[in-house]
Tab-separated table of C-alpha atoms and ligand atoms in Angstrom:
chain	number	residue	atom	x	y	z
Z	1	UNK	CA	0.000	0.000	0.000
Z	2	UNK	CA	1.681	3.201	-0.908
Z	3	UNK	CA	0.137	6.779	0.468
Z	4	UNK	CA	0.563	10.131	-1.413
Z	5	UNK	CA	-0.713	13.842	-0.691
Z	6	UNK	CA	-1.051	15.931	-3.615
Z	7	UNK	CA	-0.890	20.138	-3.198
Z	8	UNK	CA	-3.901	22.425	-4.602
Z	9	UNK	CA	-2.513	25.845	-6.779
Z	10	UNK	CA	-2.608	28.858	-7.233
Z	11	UNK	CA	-1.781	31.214	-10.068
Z	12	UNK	CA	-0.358	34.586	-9.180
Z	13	UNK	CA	-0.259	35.522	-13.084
Z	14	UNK	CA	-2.371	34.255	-15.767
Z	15	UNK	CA	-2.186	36.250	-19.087
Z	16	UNK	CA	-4.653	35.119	-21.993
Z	17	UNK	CA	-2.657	35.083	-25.397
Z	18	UNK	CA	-5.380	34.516	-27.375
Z	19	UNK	CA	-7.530	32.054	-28.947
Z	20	UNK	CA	-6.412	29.000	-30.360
Z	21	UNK	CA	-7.846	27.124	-33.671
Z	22	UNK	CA	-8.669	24.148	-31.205
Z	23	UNK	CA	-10.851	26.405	-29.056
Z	24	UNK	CA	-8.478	26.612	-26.046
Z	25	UNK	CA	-6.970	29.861	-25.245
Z	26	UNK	CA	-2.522	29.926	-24.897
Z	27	UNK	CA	-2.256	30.941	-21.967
Z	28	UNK	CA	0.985	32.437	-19.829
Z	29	UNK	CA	0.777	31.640	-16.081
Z	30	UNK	CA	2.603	31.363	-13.045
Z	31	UNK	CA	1.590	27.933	-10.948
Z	32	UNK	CA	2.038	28.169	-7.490
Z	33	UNK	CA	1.731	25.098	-5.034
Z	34	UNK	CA	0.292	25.519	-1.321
Z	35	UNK	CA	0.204	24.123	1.530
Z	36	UNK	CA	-3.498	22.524	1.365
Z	37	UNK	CA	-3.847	18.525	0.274
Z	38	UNK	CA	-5.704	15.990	-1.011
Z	39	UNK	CA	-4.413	12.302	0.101
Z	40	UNK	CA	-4.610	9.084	-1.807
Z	41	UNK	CA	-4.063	5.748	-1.194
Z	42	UNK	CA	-3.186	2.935	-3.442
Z	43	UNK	CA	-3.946	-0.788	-2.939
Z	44	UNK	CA	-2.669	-3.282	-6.234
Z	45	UNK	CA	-5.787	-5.524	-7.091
Z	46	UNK	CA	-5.777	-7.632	-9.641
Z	47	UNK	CA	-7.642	-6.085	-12.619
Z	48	UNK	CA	-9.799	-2.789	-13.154
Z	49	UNK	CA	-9.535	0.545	-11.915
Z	50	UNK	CA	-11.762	0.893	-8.439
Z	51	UNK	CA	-12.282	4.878	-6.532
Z	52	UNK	CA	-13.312	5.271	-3.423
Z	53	UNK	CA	-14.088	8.678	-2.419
Z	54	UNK	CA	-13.939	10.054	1.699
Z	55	UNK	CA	-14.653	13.431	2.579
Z	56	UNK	CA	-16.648	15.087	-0.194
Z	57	UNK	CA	-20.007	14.770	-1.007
Z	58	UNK	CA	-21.145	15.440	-5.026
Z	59	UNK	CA	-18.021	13.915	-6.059
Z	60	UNK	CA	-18.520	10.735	-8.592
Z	61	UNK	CA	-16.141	7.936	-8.113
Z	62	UNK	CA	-17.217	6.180	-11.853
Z	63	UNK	CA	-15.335	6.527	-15.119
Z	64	UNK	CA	-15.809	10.663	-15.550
Z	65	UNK	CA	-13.691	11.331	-12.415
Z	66	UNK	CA	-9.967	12.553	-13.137
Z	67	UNK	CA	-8.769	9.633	-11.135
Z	68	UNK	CA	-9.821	6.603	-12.997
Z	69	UNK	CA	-9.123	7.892	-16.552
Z	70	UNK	CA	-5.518	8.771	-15.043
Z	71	UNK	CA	-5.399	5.071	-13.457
Z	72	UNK	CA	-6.529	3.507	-16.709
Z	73	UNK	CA	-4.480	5.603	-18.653
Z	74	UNK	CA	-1.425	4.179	-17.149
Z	75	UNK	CA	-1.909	0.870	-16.774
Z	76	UNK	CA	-3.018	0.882	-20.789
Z	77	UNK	CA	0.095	2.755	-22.097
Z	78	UNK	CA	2.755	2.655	-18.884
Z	79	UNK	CA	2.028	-0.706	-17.251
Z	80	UNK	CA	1.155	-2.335	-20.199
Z	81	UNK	CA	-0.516	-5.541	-17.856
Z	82	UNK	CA	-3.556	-6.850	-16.365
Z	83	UNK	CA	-2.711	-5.412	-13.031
Z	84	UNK	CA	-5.239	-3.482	-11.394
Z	85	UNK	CA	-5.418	-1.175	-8.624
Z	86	UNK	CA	-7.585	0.189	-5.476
Z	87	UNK	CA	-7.845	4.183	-4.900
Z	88	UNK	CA	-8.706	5.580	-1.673
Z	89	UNK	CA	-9.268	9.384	-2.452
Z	90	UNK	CA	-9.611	11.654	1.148
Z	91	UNK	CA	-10.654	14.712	-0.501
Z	92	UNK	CA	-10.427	18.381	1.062
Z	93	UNK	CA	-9.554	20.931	-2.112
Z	94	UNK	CA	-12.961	22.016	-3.087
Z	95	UNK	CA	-14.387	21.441	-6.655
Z	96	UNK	CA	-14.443	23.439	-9.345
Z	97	UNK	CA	-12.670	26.279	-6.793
Z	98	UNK	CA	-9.732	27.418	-8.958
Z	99	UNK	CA	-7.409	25.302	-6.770
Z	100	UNK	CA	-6.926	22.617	-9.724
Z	101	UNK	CA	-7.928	19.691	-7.317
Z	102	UNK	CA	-9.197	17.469	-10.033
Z	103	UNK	CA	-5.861	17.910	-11.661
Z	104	UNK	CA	-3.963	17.521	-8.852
Z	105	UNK	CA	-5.590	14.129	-8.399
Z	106	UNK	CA	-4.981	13.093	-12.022
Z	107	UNK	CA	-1.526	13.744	-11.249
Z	108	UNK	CA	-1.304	12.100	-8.450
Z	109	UNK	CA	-3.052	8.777	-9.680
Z	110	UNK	CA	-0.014	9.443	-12.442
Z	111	UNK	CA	2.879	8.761	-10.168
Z	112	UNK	CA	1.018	6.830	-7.403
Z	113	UNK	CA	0.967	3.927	-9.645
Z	114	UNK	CA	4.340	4.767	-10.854
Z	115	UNK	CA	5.405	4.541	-7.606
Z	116	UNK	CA	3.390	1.510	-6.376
Z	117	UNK	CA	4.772	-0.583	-9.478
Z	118	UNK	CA	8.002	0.334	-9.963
Z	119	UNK	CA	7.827	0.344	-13.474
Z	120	UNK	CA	10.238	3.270	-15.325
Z	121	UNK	CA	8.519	5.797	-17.026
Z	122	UNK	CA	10.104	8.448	-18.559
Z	123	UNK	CA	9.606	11.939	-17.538
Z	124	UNK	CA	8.458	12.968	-21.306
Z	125	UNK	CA	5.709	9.973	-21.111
Z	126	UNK	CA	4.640	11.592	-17.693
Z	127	UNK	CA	4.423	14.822	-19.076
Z	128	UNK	CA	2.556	13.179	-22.132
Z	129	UNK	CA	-0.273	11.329	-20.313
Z	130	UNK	CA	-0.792	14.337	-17.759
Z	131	UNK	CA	-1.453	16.754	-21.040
Z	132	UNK	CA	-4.234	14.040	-22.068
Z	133	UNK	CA	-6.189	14.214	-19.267
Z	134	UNK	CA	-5.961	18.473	-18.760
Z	135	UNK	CA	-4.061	21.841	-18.751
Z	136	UNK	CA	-3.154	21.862	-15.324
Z	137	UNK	CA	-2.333	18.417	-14.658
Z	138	UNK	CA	1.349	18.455	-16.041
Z	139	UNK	CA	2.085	21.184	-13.077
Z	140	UNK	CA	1.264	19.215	-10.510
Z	141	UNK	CA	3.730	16.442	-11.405
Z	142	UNK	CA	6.433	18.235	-9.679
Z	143	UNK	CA	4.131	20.958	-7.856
Z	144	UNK	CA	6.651	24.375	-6.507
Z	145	UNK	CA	6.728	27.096	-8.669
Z	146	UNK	CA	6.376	26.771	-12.452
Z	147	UNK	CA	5.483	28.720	-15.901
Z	148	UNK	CA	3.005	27.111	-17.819
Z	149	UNK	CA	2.535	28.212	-21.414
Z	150	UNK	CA	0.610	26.966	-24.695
Z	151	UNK	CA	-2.758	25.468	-22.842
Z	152	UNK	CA	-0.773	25.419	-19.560
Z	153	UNK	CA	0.724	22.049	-20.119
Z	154	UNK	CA	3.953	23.049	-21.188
Z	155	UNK	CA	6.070	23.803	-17.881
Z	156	UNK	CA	8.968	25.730	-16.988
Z	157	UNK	CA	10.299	25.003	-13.369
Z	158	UNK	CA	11.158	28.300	-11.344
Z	159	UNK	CA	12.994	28.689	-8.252
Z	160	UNK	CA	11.013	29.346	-5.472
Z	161	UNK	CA	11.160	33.241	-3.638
Z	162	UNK	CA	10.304	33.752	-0.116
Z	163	UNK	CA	7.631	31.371	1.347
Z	164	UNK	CA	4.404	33.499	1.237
Z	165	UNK	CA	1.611	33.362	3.735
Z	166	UNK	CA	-1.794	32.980	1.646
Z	167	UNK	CA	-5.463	33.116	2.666
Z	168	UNK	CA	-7.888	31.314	0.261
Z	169	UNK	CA	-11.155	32.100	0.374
Z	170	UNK	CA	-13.834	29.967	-1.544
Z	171	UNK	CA	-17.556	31.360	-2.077
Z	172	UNK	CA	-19.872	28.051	-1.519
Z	173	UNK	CA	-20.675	27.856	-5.091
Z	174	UNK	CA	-18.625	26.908	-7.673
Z	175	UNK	CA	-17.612	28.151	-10.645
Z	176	UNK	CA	-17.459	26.506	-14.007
Z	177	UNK	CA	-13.993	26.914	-15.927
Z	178	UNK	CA	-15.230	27.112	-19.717
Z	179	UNK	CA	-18.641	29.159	-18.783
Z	180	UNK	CA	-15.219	31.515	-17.743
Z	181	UNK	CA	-13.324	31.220	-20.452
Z	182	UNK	CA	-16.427	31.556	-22.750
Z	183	UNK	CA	-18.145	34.579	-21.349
Z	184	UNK	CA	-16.253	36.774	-23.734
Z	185	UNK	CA	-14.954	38.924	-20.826
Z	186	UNK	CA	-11.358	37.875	-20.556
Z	187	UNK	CA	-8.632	40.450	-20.571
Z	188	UNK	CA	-6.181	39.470	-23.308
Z	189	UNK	CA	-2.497	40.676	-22.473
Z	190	UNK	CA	0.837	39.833	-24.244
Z	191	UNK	CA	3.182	38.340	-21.855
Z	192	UNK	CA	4.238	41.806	-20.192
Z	193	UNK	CA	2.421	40.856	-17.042
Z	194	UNK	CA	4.513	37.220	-16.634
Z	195	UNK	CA	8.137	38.916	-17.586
Z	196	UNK	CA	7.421	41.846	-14.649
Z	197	UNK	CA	6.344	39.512	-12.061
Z	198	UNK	CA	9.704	37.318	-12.969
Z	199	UNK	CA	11.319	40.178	-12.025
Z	200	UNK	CA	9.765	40.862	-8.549
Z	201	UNK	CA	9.704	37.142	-7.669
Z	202	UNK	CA	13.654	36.544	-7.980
Z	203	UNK	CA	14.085	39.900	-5.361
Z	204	UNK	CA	11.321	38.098	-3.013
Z	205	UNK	CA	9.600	40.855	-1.337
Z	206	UNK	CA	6.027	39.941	-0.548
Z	207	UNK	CA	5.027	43.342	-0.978
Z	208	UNK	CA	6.224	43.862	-4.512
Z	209	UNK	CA	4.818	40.594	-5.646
Z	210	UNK	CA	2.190	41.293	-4.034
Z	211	UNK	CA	1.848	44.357	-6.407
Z	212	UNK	CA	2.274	42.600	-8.960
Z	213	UNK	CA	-0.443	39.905	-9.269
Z	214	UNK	CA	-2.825	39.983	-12.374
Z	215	UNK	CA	-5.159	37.503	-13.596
Z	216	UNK	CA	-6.469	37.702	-16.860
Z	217	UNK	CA	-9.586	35.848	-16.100
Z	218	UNK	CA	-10.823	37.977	-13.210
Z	219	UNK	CA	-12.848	40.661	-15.307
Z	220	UNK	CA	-14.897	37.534	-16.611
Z	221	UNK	CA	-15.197	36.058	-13.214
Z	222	UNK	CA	-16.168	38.739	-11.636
Z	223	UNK	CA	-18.725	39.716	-14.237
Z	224	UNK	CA	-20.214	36.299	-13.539
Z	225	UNK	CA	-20.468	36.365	-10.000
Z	226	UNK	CA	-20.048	40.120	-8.640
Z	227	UNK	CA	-20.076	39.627	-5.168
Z	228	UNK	CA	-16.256	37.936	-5.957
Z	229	UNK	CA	-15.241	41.996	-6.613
Z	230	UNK	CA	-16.975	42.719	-2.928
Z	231	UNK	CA	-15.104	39.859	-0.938
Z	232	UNK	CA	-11.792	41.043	-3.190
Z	233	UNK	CA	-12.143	44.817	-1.937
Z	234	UNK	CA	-12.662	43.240	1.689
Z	235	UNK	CA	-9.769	41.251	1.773
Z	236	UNK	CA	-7.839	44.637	0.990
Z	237	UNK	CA	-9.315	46.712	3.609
Z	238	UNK	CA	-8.623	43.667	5.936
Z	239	UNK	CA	-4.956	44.410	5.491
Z	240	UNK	CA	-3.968	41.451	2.789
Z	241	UNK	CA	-0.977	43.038	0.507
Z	242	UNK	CA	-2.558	41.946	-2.730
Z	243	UNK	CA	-5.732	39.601	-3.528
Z	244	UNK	CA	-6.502	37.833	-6.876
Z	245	UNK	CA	-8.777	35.041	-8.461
Z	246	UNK	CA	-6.853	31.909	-8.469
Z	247	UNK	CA	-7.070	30.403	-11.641
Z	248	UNK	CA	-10.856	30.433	-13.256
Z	249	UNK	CA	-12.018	30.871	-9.751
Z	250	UNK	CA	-14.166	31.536	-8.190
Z	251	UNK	CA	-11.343	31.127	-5.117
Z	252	UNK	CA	-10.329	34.551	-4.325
Z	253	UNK	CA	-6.069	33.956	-2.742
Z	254	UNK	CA	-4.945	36.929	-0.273
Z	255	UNK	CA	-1.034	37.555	0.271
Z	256	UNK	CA	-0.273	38.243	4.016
Z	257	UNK	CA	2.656	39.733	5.649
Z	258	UNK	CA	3.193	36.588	7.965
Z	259	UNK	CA	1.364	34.575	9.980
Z	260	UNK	CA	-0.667	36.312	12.355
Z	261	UNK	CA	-1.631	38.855	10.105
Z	262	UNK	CA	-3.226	36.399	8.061
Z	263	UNK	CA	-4.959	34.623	10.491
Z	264	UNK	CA	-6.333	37.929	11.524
Z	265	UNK	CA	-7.846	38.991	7.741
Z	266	UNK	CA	-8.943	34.772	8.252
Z	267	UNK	CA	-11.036	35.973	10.974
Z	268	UNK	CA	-12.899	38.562	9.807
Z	269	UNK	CA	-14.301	36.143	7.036
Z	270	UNK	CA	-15.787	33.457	9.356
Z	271	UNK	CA	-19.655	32.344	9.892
Z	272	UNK	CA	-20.264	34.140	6.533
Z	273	UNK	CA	-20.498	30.534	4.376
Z	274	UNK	CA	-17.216	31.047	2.814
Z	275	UNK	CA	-14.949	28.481	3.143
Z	276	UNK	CA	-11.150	30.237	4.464
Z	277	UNK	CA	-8.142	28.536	4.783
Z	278	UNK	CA	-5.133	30.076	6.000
Z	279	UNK	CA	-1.634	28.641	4.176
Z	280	UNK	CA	1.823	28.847	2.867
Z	281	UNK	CA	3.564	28.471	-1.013
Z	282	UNK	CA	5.439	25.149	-1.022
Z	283	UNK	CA	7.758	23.292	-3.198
Z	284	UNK	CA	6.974	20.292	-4.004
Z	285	UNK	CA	4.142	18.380	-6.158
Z	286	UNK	CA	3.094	14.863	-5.696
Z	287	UNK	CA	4.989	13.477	-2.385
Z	288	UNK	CA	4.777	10.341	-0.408
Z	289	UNK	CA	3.858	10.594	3.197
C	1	LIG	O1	-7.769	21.365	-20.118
C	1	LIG	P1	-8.948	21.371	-19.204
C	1	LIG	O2	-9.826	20.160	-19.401
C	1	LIG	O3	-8.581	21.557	-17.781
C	1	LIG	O4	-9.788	22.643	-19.619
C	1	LIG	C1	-11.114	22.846	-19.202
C	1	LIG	C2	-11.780	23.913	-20.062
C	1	LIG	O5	-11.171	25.183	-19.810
C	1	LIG	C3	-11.616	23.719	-21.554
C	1	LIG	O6	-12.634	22.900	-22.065
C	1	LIG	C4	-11.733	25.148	-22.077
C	1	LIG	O7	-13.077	25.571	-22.121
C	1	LIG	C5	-11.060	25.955	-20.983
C	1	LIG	N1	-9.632	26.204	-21.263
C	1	LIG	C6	-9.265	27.076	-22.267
C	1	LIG	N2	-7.938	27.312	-22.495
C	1	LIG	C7	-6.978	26.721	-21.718
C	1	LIG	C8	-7.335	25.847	-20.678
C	1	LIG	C9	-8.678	25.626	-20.465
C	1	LIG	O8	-10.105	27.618	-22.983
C	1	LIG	N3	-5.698	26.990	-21.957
């Protein structure tokens, strides 16, 4: 039995490029691990693909879920047996947040059998099968601090600055990625935003990068759900040194000074329905614990 945790993301730069012929948009972003996991658990059986899901209700555990097409995936073009294996998924990265949870577990499902087989895989087959099953899923494979560019599958390792303190903050509802990408709100940039932030991350002051967050996404999400603008200006006045949608939201990320300053702006967001979690960048992906 092998057990791994798996990070959630968060982006603090995502240019749009602009649209591509197969209806994605090329993208420049910054991926960002944190602090907050999902764990798995894998059990070798001896044929099929089975999920078990803990800790999150609405979640399927049949053939659409991220982790069994992942699983298959594998054992069809990796394994290449008729091995099977057990997943125990202990879910706490919210759905269809902005966190990339679903990807994070499709990564995770990638080396977990890796791992729990021993087989060798090369890294450029990783990379291959992760870009199948979704944009983000290729980050997660090593996790830290990355640029992702074309759909967001093609990653760039960076070093990682100072560790920052973040406060996520997740509206009950979620919010669906293409209705996002397809509301025809999107701020398209041309890579200015990604080559300034470069700059501020390598001097690691939290207040400059801080200053210089963007996503290109937010004008859409917050045209789709205004009150994200409301909880955004909050977080501000609260004291956070920058706030930005992570990813397609509709998670709103705060940057904090240190610890008990964001536990304080934490605290002024409780019994409201939000869900707030309080945590740190990290550098690492896909671990075993
Ligand atoms: O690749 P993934 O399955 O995660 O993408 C989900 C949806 O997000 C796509 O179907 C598309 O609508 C949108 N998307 C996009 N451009 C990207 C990544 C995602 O338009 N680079």
């Amino acid at each position: 039995m092998l057990t791994v945790q798996t990070p959630a993301k968060i982006n603090p730069v995502l240019e749009v490029l602009g649209k591509r012929p197969d209806g994605y948009h090329e993208l420049a972003l910054v991926f960002q691990a944190v602090g907050f996991y999902d764990q798995l658990t894998f059990e070798k059986k001896a044929a099929g693909v089975g999920l078990r899901v803990e800790g999150q209700a609405g979640l399927a555990a049949d053939d659409s879920n991220l982790i069994v097409k992942a699983a298959k995936l594998f054992l069809r073009e990796a394994l290449k047996s008729a091995d099977g294996v057990q997943i125990t998924l202990h879910k706490k990265i919210p759905l269809a947040a902005g966190l990339g949870g679903g990807s994070s577990d499709a990564a995770a499902a990638l080396r977990g059998l890796q791992w729990l087989f021993e087989v060798p895989v090369s890294e450029g087959k990783m990379h291959q099968m992760a870009a199948q099953l979704g944009s983000d899923v290729n980050f997660f494979l090593n996790g830290g601090t990355a640029l992702g560019t074309g759909r967001g599958e093609i990653i760039t390792p960076w070093k990682a600055s100072v560790p920052l303190w973040v406060i996520l903050v997740k509206p009950s509802e979620g919010l669906s990625t293409p209705a996002v990408y397809q509301s025809g709100k999107a701020l398209m940039t041309t890579g200015d935003k990604i080559l300034e932030f470069q700059k501020v991350w390598s001097e690691g002051s939290p207040a400059s990068i801080a200053s210089r967050l963007f996503n290109g996404l937010e004008p859409a999400a917050f045209y789709l759900r205004p009150e994200l603008e409301f909880i955004k200006k909050r977080l501000m006045t609260e004291g956070a040194l920058g706030v930005l949608l992570s990813g397609s939201g509709p998670t709103l990320f705060a940057l904090a000074a240190h610890e008990m300053e964001a536990k304080k702006i934490a605290s002024e967001f409780e019994g409201e329905g939000l869900e707030v979690v309080v945590t740190q960048t990290v550098s690492t992906g896909v671990q075993k614990v």
